[in-house]
Coordinates of C-alpha atoms in Angstrom, one line a residue:
Chain A
M1 CA 26.8 -4.4 -22.3
G2 CA 25.1 -1.3 -20.9
A3 CA 25.3 0.5 -17.5
P4 CA 23.0 0.2 -14.9
F5 CA 19.8 2.1 -15.2
R6 CA 19.1 5.2 -12.9
L7 CA 16.1 6.3 -11.5
T8 CA 15.8 9.1 -8.7
R9 CA 13.0 8.8 -6.1
R10 CA 12.0 10.5 -2.7
V11 CA 10.5 8.9 0.2
Q12 CA 6.5 9.4 0.7
F13 CA 4.7 9.9 3.8
Y14 CA 3.0 6.8 3.3
E15 CA 5.5 4.9 3.0
T16 CA 6.9 5.1 6.4
D17 CA 5.6 3.2 9.4
A18 CA 5.5 3.6 13.2
A19 CA 8.9 2.9 13.5
G20 CA 9.9 6.4 11.7
I21 CA 11.6 4.7 8.7
V22 CA 10.3 3.2 5.6
H23 CA 8.7 -0.4 5.7
F24 CA 10.8 -3.2 4.5
S25 CA 7.6 -3.8 1.9
W26 CA 8.2 -0.9 -0.4
Y27 CA 12.1 -1.9 -1.3
P28 CA 10.3 -4.6 -3.8
R29 CA 8.2 -1.7 -5.2
Y30 CA 10.7 1.0 -5.4
M31 CA 12.7 -2.0 -7.6
E32 CA 9.8 -2.6 -9.7
E33 CA 9.6 1.1 -10.4
A34 CA 13.1 0.9 -11.8
E35 CA 12.7 -2.2 -13.7
H36 CA 9.7 -0.5 -15.5
A37 CA 11.4 3.0 -16.1
M38 CA 14.1 1.0 -17.8
W39 CA 11.8 -1.1 -20.0
R40 CA 10.2 2.2 -20.7
A41 CA 13.6 3.8 -21.7
H42 CA 14.0 0.7 -24.4
G43 CA 10.5 1.6 -25.6
L44 CA 9.3 -1.7 -23.5
S45 CA 6.3 -2.0 -21.2
I46 CA 6.3 -4.7 -18.9
H47 CA 2.1 -4.8 -19.0
V48 CA 0.7 -4.6 -22.4
P49 CA -3.4 -4.6 -22.2
G50 CA -4.6 -7.3 -24.5
S51 CA -1.1 -9.0 -24.8
L52 CA -0.9 -12.9 -24.2
V53 CA 2.3 -12.1 -22.5
G54 CA 2.8 -11.2 -18.9
W55 CA 5.8 -11.2 -16.6
P56 CA 5.3 -12.9 -13.1
R57 CA 7.8 -12.8 -10.7
V58 CA 9.1 -15.9 -9.3
A59 CA 12.1 -14.8 -7.0
M60 CA 13.0 -11.9 -4.9
T61 CA 15.8 -10.9 -2.1
F62 CA 16.5 -7.9 0.1
D63 CA 19.3 -6.9 2.4
Y64 CA 18.7 -3.9 4.1
H65 CA 21.6 -1.6 5.3
T66 CA 20.7 1.4 6.7
P67 CA 17.0 2.8 6.8
L68 CA 15.0 5.7 4.4
R69 CA 13.1 8.6 6.3
F70 CA 10.6 10.7 5.2
E71 CA 11.7 13.1 2.1
D72 CA 14.8 11.0 1.8
E73 CA 16.1 11.2 -1.7
F74 CA 17.6 8.3 -3.1
E75 CA 18.8 6.2 -6.1
I76 CA 17.7 3.0 -7.6
S77 CA 20.1 1.3 -9.9
I78 CA 19.1 -1.8 -11.6
E79 CA 20.7 -4.2 -14.1
V80 CA 19.8 -7.4 -16.1
V81 CA 22.5 -9.9 -14.3
A82 CA 20.8 -13.1 -15.9
M83 CA 19.4 -14.1 -19.2
S84 CA 18.1 -17.5 -19.8
A85 CA 15.7 -18.5 -22.5
R86 CA 12.4 -17.4 -20.9
S87 CA 13.8 -15.6 -17.8
L88 CA 15.6 -12.3 -16.3
R89 CA 17.1 -11.9 -13.4
Y90 CA 17.9 -8.3 -11.9
R91 CA 19.8 -6.8 -9.7
C92 CA 19.2 -3.8 -7.7
L93 CA 21.2 -1.5 -5.6
L94 CA 19.1 1.4 -3.3
S95 CA 21.7 4.3 -2.5
R96 CA 21.2 7.9 -0.5
D97 CA 24.1 10.4 -1.3
G98 CA 26.3 7.4 -2.2
E99 CA 25.8 5.2 0.7
P100 CA 24.4 1.8 0.3
V101 CA 21.0 1.4 1.6
A102 CA 19.8 -1.7 0.7
T103 CA 20.3 -4.4 -2.2
G104 CA 17.6 -6.6 -3.9
S105 CA 17.5 -9.5 -6.8
M106 CA 14.5 -10.5 -8.7
T107 CA 13.6 -12.9 -11.4
I108 CA 11.0 -12.7 -13.7
V109 CA 9.9 -15.2 -16.3
S110 CA 8.2 -14.7 -19.6
V111 CA 4.8 -16.5 -19.6
E112 CA 2.0 -16.9 -22.1
Y113 CA -2.0 -16.9 -21.2
R114 CA -3.7 -18.3 -23.7
P115 CA -7.6 -18.7 -22.8
G116 CA -9.0 -21.8 -21.6
Q117 CA -5.1 -23.2 -21.7
A118 CA -2.5 -23.3 -18.4
P119 CA -0.2 -20.5 -18.4
R120 CA 3.0 -21.5 -19.6
A121 CA 6.8 -19.8 -19.9
V122 CA 7.7 -19.3 -23.3
P123 CA 10.8 -18.0 -25.2
L124 CA 11.7 -14.0 -24.3
P125 CA 9.9 -11.9 -26.9
P126 CA 13.2 -11.0 -29.0
E127 CA 12.4 -7.8 -28.5
V128 CA 13.0 -8.0 -25.1
A129 CA 16.0 -10.4 -25.3
A130 CA 17.7 -7.5 -28.1
C131 CA 17.3 -5.0 -24.9
F132 CA 19.1 -6.5 -22.0
A133 CA 22.5 -7.1 -22.6
V134 CA 24.1 -8.8 -19.5
A135 CA 26.2 -6.5 -17.2
P136 CA 29.7 -6.9 -17.6
D137 CA 31.6 -9.2 -15.3
T138 CA 28.7 -11.3 -14.7
P139 CA 28.1 -14.9 -15.8
Q140 CA 25.1 -15.5 -17.8
A141 CA 22.7 -18.1 -16.4
Chain B
M1 CA 10.4 -26.8 19.9
G2 CA 6.9 -26.0 18.7
A3 CA 4.8 -26.5 16.1
P4 CA 4.7 -23.5 13.0
F5 CA 2.2 -20.8 13.9
R6 CA -0.6 -20.5 11.4
L7 CA -2.8 -17.6 10.3
T8 CA -5.7 -18.1 8.0
R9 CA -6.2 -14.7 5.5
R10 CA -8.4 -13.6 2.8
V11 CA -6.9 -11.9 -0.5
Q12 CA -8.3 -8.4 -0.6
F13 CA -9.2 -6.3 -3.6
Y14 CA -6.4 -3.8 -2.9
E15 CA -4.0 -6.3 -2.8
T16 CA -4.4 -7.0 -6.5
D17 CA -3.0 -5.5 -9.5
A18 CA -3.8 -5.2 -13.2
A19 CA -2.2 -8.8 -14.2
G20 CA -5.4 -9.8 -12.1
I21 CA -3.5 -11.5 -9.3
V22 CA -1.4 -10.3 -6.0
H23 CA 1.1 -8.2 -6.5
F24 CA 3.9 -9.8 -5.0
S25 CA 5.2 -6.8 -2.8
W26 CA 2.0 -8.3 -0.4
Y27 CA 3.9 -11.3 0.2
P28 CA 6.1 -9.6 2.9
R29 CA 3.6 -8.0 4.4
Y30 CA 1.6 -11.1 4.5
M31 CA 4.9 -12.6 6.3
E32 CA 4.9 -10.0 8.5
E33 CA 1.4 -10.3 9.8
A34 CA 1.7 -13.7 10.7
E35 CA 5.0 -12.6 12.8
H36 CA 3.2 -10.1 14.6
A37 CA 0.4 -12.8 15.1
M38 CA 2.7 -14.8 16.6
W39 CA 4.4 -12.5 18.8
R40 CA 1.0 -12.0 20.1
A41 CA 0.3 -15.3 20.9
H42 CA 3.2 -15.2 22.9
G43 CA 2.1 -11.9 24.8
L44 CA 4.7 -10.2 23.4
S45 CA 4.5 -7.0 20.7
I46 CA 7.1 -6.1 18.1
H47 CA 6.4 -2.5 18.5
V48 CA 5.8 -1.4 21.7
P49 CA 5.4 2.7 22.0
G50 CA 8.1 4.3 24.7
S51 CA 10.6 1.2 24.2
L52 CA 14.2 1.6 23.4
V53 CA 14.3 -2.0 21.5
G54 CA 13.2 -2.0 17.9
W55 CA 13.3 -5.0 15.4
P56 CA 14.5 -3.6 12.1
R57 CA 14.1 -6.3 9.3
V58 CA 17.7 -7.2 7.8
A59 CA 17.0 -9.6 5.2
M60 CA 13.9 -10.8 3.3
T61 CA 13.4 -13.6 0.2
F62 CA 10.5 -14.9 -1.4
D63 CA 9.8 -17.7 -4.0
Y64 CA 6.7 -17.6 -5.6
H65 CA 4.9 -20.7 -7.0
T66 CA 1.7 -20.0 -7.8
P67 CA -0.5 -16.6 -7.6
L68 CA -3.2 -15.4 -5.2
R69 CA -6.7 -13.9 -6.7
F70 CA -9.2 -11.7 -5.3
E71 CA -10.9 -13.3 -2.3
D72 CA -8.7 -16.7 -1.9
E73 CA -8.4 -18.1 1.4
F74 CA -4.8 -18.6 2.4
E75 CA -2.6 -20.2 5.0
I76 CA 0.5 -18.8 6.5
S77 CA 2.7 -20.6 8.5
I78 CA 6.0 -19.1 9.8
E79 CA 8.3 -20.4 12.6
V80 CA 11.9 -19.5 13.7
V81 CA 14.3 -21.3 12.3
A82 CA 17.8 -19.5 13.5
M83 CA 18.4 -17.8 16.8
S84 CA 21.7 -15.8 17.4
A85 CA 22.2 -13.9 20.4
R86 CA 21.0 -10.6 18.4
S87 CA 18.8 -12.1 15.8
L88 CA 15.9 -14.2 14.6
R89 CA 15.4 -16.0 11.4
Y90 CA 12.1 -16.8 10.3
R91 CA 10.8 -19.3 7.4
C92 CA 7.1 -18.7 6.3
L93 CA 5.1 -21.1 3.8
L94 CA 2.1 -19.7 1.9
S95 CA -0.3 -22.5 1.0
R96 CA -4.3 -22.7 -0.6
D97 CA -6.2 -25.9 -0.1
G98 CA -2.7 -27.6 1.0
E99 CA -1.2 -26.2 -2.3
P100 CA 2.2 -24.3 -1.8
V101 CA 1.8 -20.6 -3.1
A102 CA 5.0 -18.9 -1.8
T103 CA 7.9 -19.8 0.4
G104 CA 9.7 -17.0 2.3
S105 CA 12.3 -16.0 4.8
M106 CA 13.0 -13.0 7.3
T107 CA 16.0 -12.2 9.4
I108 CA 15.0 -9.4 12.2
V109 CA 17.8 -7.7 14.6
S110 CA 17.4 -6.4 18.3
V111 CA 18.2 -3.0 18.1
E112 CA 18.6 0.0 20.8
Y113 CA 17.3 3.0 20.2
R114 CA 18.9 5.6 22.8
P115 CA 18.4 9.4 22.3
G116 CA 21.8 11.0 20.9
Q117 CA 23.4 7.9 20.1
A118 CA 23.9 5.7 17.0
P119 CA 21.3 2.5 17.0
R120 CA 23.1 -0.6 18.0
A121 CA 22.6 -4.5 18.1
V122 CA 21.5 -5.7 21.7
P123 CA 21.2 -9.0 22.9
L124 CA 17.8 -10.5 22.3
P125 CA 15.5 -9.6 25.2
P126 CA 15.1 -13.1 27.5
E127 CA 10.9 -12.7 27.6
V128 CA 11.6 -12.9 23.5
A129 CA 14.4 -15.8 23.3
A130 CA 12.4 -17.9 26.0
C131 CA 9.5 -17.7 23.6
F132 CA 11.0 -18.9 20.3
A133 CA 12.1 -22.3 20.6
V134 CA 14.0 -23.3 16.9
A135 CA 11.8 -25.4 15.0
P136 CA 13.1 -29.2 15.1
D137 CA 15.5 -30.5 12.3
T138 CA 16.7 -27.2 11.9
P139 CA 20.7 -26.5 12.9
Q140 CA 20.8 -23.4 15.3
A141 CA 22.5 -20.3 13.8
Chain C
M1 CA -34.3 -4.0 5.9
G2 CA -31.3 -5.1 7.7
A3 CA -29.1 -4.0 10.6
P4 CA -25.3 -3.0 9.7
F5 CA -23.0 -5.6 8.6
R6 CA -20.2 -5.7 11.2
L7 CA -16.4 -6.6 10.7
T8 CA -13.8 -6.7 13.5
R9 CA -10.0 -5.9 12.7
R10 CA -6.8 -5.3 13.7
V11 CA -4.3 -2.5 12.5
Q12 CA -1.3 -4.1 10.9
F13 CA 2.3 -2.7 11.1
Y14 CA 2.4 -1.4 7.6
E15 CA -0.8 0.4 7.7
T16 CA 1.0 3.1 10.3
D17 CA 3.0 6.1 9.5
A18 CA 6.0 7.9 11.0
A19 CA 3.5 10.1 13.2
G20 CA 2.7 6.5 14.8
I21 CA -0.9 6.6 13.6
V22 CA -2.8 4.3 10.6
H23 CA -2.1 6.8 7.7
F24 CA -5.4 8.2 6.8
S25 CA -5.4 6.5 3.1
W26 CA -6.2 2.9 5.0
Y27 CA -9.7 4.1 5.8
P28 CA -10.9 3.8 2.6
R29 CA -9.5 0.2 2.3
Y30 CA -11.1 -0.6 5.6
M31 CA -14.5 0.8 4.2
E32 CA -14.1 -1.8 1.1
E33 CA -12.8 -4.7 3.2
A34 CA -16.4 -4.4 5.0
E35 CA -18.0 -3.7 1.7
H36 CA -16.8 -7.2 0.0
A37 CA -17.2 -8.8 3.1
M38 CA -21.0 -7.9 3.1
W39 CA -21.7 -8.9 -0.4
R40 CA -19.7 -12.1 0.5
A41 CA -22.2 -12.6 3.4
H42 CA -24.8 -12.2 1.0
G43 CA -22.8 -14.8 -1.6
L44 CA -21.8 -12.0 -4.1
S45 CA -18.7 -11.2 -5.4
I46 CA -17.9 -7.3 -6.1
H47 CA -15.4 -9.0 -9.0
V48 CA -16.5 -11.9 -11.1
P49 CA -13.3 -12.6 -13.2
G50 CA -15.3 -12.8 -16.5
S51 CA -18.1 -10.9 -15.8
L52 CA -19.3 -8.0 -18.1
V53 CA -20.3 -5.9 -15.0
G54 CA -17.8 -3.9 -12.5
W55 CA -18.3 -1.6 -9.7
P56 CA -16.2 1.7 -10.3
R57 CA -16.5 3.8 -7.4
V58 CA -17.7 7.2 -8.3
A59 CA -17.3 9.3 -4.7
M60 CA -15.9 8.6 -1.4
T61 CA -15.7 10.6 1.7
F62 CA -14.0 10.4 5.1
D63 CA -13.9 12.1 8.7
Y64 CA -11.5 11.3 10.7
H65 CA -12.1 11.6 15.0
T66 CA -9.4 9.8 16.7
P67 CA -6.3 8.1 15.3
L68 CA -5.8 4.3 15.1
R69 CA -2.6 2.9 16.1
F70 CA -0.5 -0.6 15.7
E71 CA -2.1 -3.5 17.1
D72 CA -5.5 -1.5 17.9
E73 CA -8.9 -3.4 17.1
F74 CA -11.3 -1.9 15.8
E75 CA -14.8 -2.5 14.0
I76 CA -16.2 -1.8 10.8
S77 CA -19.8 -1.0 10.5
I78 CA -21.5 -0.4 6.8
E79 CA -24.9 -0.5 5.3
V80 CA -26.5 1.0 2.1
V81 CA -27.8 4.2 2.7
A82 CA -29.0 4.9 -0.6
M83 CA -29.8 2.6 -3.7
S84 CA -30.6 4.1 -7.1
A85 CA -31.6 2.3 -10.7
R86 CA -27.8 2.2 -11.1
S87 CA -25.8 3.1 -8.1
L88 CA -25.8 2.2 -4.5
R89 CA -24.4 4.5 -1.6
Y90 CA -23.0 3.3 1.7
R91 CA -22.2 4.9 5.1
C92 CA -19.8 3.6 7.1
L93 CA -18.6 3.8 10.8
L94 CA -15.2 3.2 12.1
S95 CA -15.2 2.3 16.3
R96 CA -12.8 1.1 18.8
D97 CA -14.2 -0.1 22.1
G98 CA -17.6 2.0 21.1
E99 CA -15.4 5.2 20.7
P100 CA -16.1 6.4 17.3
V101 CA -13.0 6.6 15.2
A102 CA -13.9 8.0 11.9
T103 CA -17.4 7.9 9.5
G104 CA -17.1 7.3 5.6
S105 CA -19.2 7.4 2.5
M106 CA -18.9 5.4 -0.6
T107 CA -21.1 5.8 -3.6
I108 CA -20.5 2.8 -6.6
V109 CA -22.2 2.3 -9.9
S110 CA -23.0 -0.9 -12.0
V111 CA -21.0 -0.3 -15.3
E112 CA -21.0 -3.2 -18.0
Y113 CA -17.7 -3.4 -19.9
R114 CA -18.3 -4.7 -23.6
P115 CA -15.4 -5.2 -25.7
G116 CA -15.1 -2.8 -28.2
Q117 CA -17.6 -0.3 -26.6
A118 CA -17.5 2.4 -24.3
P119 CA -18.4 1.5 -20.2
R120 CA -21.9 2.3 -19.5
A121 CA -23.9 2.6 -16.5
V122 CA -26.5 0.0 -16.4
P123 CA -29.0 -1.3 -13.8
L124 CA -28.3 -2.9 -10.9
P125 CA -28.4 -6.5 -11.5
P126 CA -31.7 -7.9 -9.6
E127 CA -29.7 -10.3 -7.3
V128 CA -27.6 -7.5 -5.8
A129 CA -30.9 -4.8 -5.8
A130 CA -32.9 -7.6 -4.1
C131 CA -29.8 -7.9 -0.9
F132 CA -29.6 -4.3 -0.1
A133 CA -32.2 -2.8 1.5
V134 CA -31.9 0.6 2.2
A135 CA -31.4 1.2 6.1
P136 CA -34.2 2.4 7.9
D137 CA -34.6 5.8 9.0
T138 CA -33.0 6.8 5.5
P139 CA -34.9 8.2 2.6
Q140 CA -34.0 6.2 -0.6
A141 CA -32.2 8.6 -3.0
Chain D
M1 CA -2.6 35.1 -3.8
G2 CA -0.7 32.0 -5.8
A3 CA -1.4 29.8 -8.5
P4 CA -2.1 26.1 -7.8
F5 CA 1.1 24.0 -7.5
R6 CA 1.4 21.3 -10.0
L7 CA 3.2 18.0 -9.7
T8 CA 3.4 15.4 -12.9
R9 CA 3.0 11.4 -11.8
R10 CA 3.1 8.4 -13.7
V11 CA 0.9 5.3 -12.5
Q12 CA 2.7 2.4 -10.9
F13 CA 2.0 -1.0 -11.6
Y14 CA 1.5 -1.6 -7.9
E15 CA -0.9 0.9 -7.6
T16 CA -3.4 -1.1 -10.4
D17 CA -5.8 -3.1 -9.2
A18 CA -7.7 -6.5 -11.0
A19 CA -10.3 -4.2 -12.5
G20 CA -7.5 -3.0 -14.6
I21 CA -7.3 0.7 -13.2
V22 CA -5.8 2.8 -10.2
H23 CA -7.5 1.5 -6.9
F24 CA -9.5 4.3 -5.6
S25 CA -7.6 4.2 -2.2
W26 CA -4.3 5.6 -4.3
Y27 CA -6.5 9.1 -5.0
P28 CA -5.7 10.2 -1.7
R29 CA -2.3 9.6 -1.5
Y30 CA -1.5 11.4 -4.9
M31 CA -3.2 14.3 -3.1
E32 CA -0.6 14.3 -0.2
E33 CA 2.4 13.7 -2.4
A34 CA 1.4 17.1 -4.3
E35 CA 0.3 18.8 -0.7
H36 CA 3.9 17.5 0.5
A37 CA 5.8 18.7 -2.5
M38 CA 3.9 22.3 -2.3
W39 CA 5.5 22.4 1.4
R40 CA 8.6 21.5 0.1
A41 CA 8.6 24.3 -2.9
H42 CA 8.2 26.5 0.4
G43 CA 10.8 25.2 2.4
L44 CA 8.5 23.9 4.6
S45 CA 7.9 19.9 5.8
I46 CA 5.0 18.4 7.3
H47 CA 6.5 16.2 9.2
V48 CA 9.8 17.3 11.2
P49 CA 11.2 14.9 13.6
G50 CA 11.7 15.8 17.0
S51 CA 9.1 18.7 16.2
L52 CA 5.8 19.1 18.8
V53 CA 3.8 19.8 15.9
G54 CA 1.7 17.6 13.7
W55 CA -0.9 17.9 10.8
P56 CA -3.6 15.4 11.2
R57 CA -5.9 15.2 8.2
V58 CA -9.5 15.2 9.7
A59 CA -11.5 15.2 6.8
M60 CA -11.5 13.8 2.9
T61 CA -13.3 13.9 -0.1
F62 CA -13.0 12.5 -3.8
D63 CA -14.9 12.5 -6.9
Y64 CA -13.9 10.1 -9.6
H65 CA -14.6 11.1 -12.9
T66 CA -12.6 8.6 -15.1
P67 CA -9.8 5.8 -14.4
L68 CA -6.2 6.0 -14.6
R69 CA -4.6 3.4 -15.8
F70 CA -0.9 1.7 -15.6
E71 CA 1.9 3.8 -16.8
D72 CA -0.6 6.8 -17.4
E73 CA 0.8 10.0 -16.8
F74 CA -1.1 12.7 -15.0
E75 CA -1.1 16.0 -13.1
I76 CA -1.8 16.9 -9.8
S77 CA -3.0 20.4 -8.9
I78 CA -3.4 21.6 -5.7
E79 CA -4.1 24.7 -3.5
V80 CA -5.3 25.9 -0.3
V81 CA -8.9 27.0 -0.4
A82 CA -9.6 27.8 3.0
M83 CA -7.8 28.8 6.2
S84 CA -8.8 29.2 9.6
A85 CA -6.7 29.9 12.7
R86 CA -6.1 26.1 13.6
S87 CA -6.8 24.7 10.0
L88 CA -6.2 24.5 6.3
R89 CA -8.5 22.9 3.4
Y90 CA -7.2 21.8 0.1
R91 CA -8.7 21.2 -3.4
C92 CA -7.1 19.1 -5.7
L93 CA -7.7 18.2 -9.1
L94 CA -6.0 15.2 -10.9
S95 CA -6.2 15.4 -15.1
R96 CA -4.3 13.5 -17.8
D97 CA -4.0 15.2 -21.1
G98 CA -6.2 18.0 -19.8
E99 CA -9.1 15.9 -19.1
P100 CA -10.7 15.9 -15.5
V101 CA -9.5 12.5 -13.8
A102 CA -10.7 13.3 -9.9
T103 CA -11.5 16.1 -7.9
G104 CA -10.7 16.0 -3.9
S105 CA -10.3 18.1 -0.9
M106 CA -8.4 17.3 2.6
T107 CA -8.6 19.3 6.0
I108 CA -5.5 19.1 8.0
V109 CA -5.3 20.8 11.7
S110 CA -2.2 22.3 13.5
V111 CA -1.9 19.8 16.4
E112 CA 0.8 20.1 19.6
Y113 CA 2.0 16.6 21.3
R114 CA 3.2 17.4 24.4
P115 CA 4.6 14.7 26.2
G116 CA 1.9 13.2 29.0
Q117 CA -0.9 16.1 27.8
A118 CA -3.7 15.1 25.2
P119 CA -2.9 16.7 22.0
R120 CA -4.6 19.8 21.4
A121 CA -5.1 22.0 18.2
V122 CA -2.8 25.4 18.4
P123 CA -2.8 28.1 16.0
L124 CA -1.0 27.5 12.5
P125 CA 3.0 28.4 12.9
P126 CA 3.1 32.1 11.3
E127 CA 5.9 30.7 8.6
V128 CA 2.8 28.2 7.4
A129 CA 0.3 30.6 7.4
A130 CA 2.6 33.0 5.8
C131 CA 2.9 30.7 2.6
F132 CA -0.8 29.5 2.0
A133 CA -2.3 32.5 0.7
V134 CA -5.9 31.5 0.2
A135 CA -6.9 31.1 -4.0
P136 CA -8.4 34.0 -5.5
D137 CA -12.3 33.6 -5.4
T138 CA -12.8 31.7 -2.8
P139 CA -14.2 32.9 0.5
Q140 CA -11.7 32.7 3.5
A141 CA -13.1 29.8 6.1

């Protein structure tokens, strides 16, 4: 049962829009950056060239509380909140100077791509399942 | 009470990722493209330079059913499913050759930005409220 | 010897930045959209799943004359201006209401990716070479 | 006369395309990230809300030597190679483990935006001119 994984990040100019704030489509990318950094911290990668297993995203949500602006430094905190035989669900909090900016969630599925066959959901590889203890005070899916 | 607004779109190469499919962060952009095209079809714009009113997004969801690939042609169908004094909620369906690809939703708020004051939610401008009849068989928020 | 290929396009909100104009990194994407549409118009595709041949970009330039803004409609005009045994070079003009917006160029190379071997430049496939007559008044590379 | 400014960066998944490599449109963004970090290191910002001065890009080039892939760590090195009364020109080198990946250049102009007037090029603000000594062995523009 681990603490959330944390990543610090600065807003880039190309992430802003004509309203002067970060475009809302960047938040899923921020969440994914933190996800991939968390996997790397466990010695894992979400995308291994040549591997038959991939991790398509099947659901995503975001609630936006306050805007981010150019050069803002902010923190992304992510944790696994549910694990089933074939899927993981994350919860993500973005904050700036301790102030909540946005909250997100994402569900990913372990899928096997065999040439000539339709993709199919497969059990989480054991090395992945072993890494992602579900966060405390969260009922397992 | 109108029919959903429809937009046809083709997948661009820069929207794909190393898994060979459209990256999931593009779907909110597809939804927004359809939203803005629907506003234009009503003679409206979501972003009028010099206007004090803006439309920040406060919530967004997506469920992904099947991937899109380079050069796929697909349809985005969007409609207003809830309208409150200060907000609109959309439902969006992406499909390819009649097959569902993804479903999304998005809530936007009418906000006034007066110089030297904190932004505040304001009633929908009457010309906006008049345009977006809530889709049938949908309870109004 | 054909006329330039033309594509009409509208600026999307997510393409703008906090300066209120289209971010300069979008122009290469606009150029590529027109390139791929031109290939489709010839019955070709720049990316054929399973094919051993790919088209990496080896050089790109842009000169920016006047900004584009949200919802601007503009035209992209592209043509092949040089063809060598293994490469193509394009010239691209963006304009809005007849006014030049930006000019670009891009060179792509025909590369074969054989498993277990280093990628290597190969002669243009004959069906590609046959399509792209070099624009008149342009010396062939 | 300073050394080039250096920034280390990792490839994000959303920066890759269906060819399995970073899409070429990301390199201008990488160059700009390094530019903005260099300005911050000098206590400057390229975009100051409320300021009348902006820095539109008027020219950009890139030559691509070898591809970048997901999770590659690479270095961006940038320096000012020319300074005129109203403009700066940068040269940029991307490398991975000491191997050149791409080389780029970019020219930006100091522009004043006064309400109700056309934008016009203005002399570089003195605090900017003072910071960017032109790199040695480079003739000044």
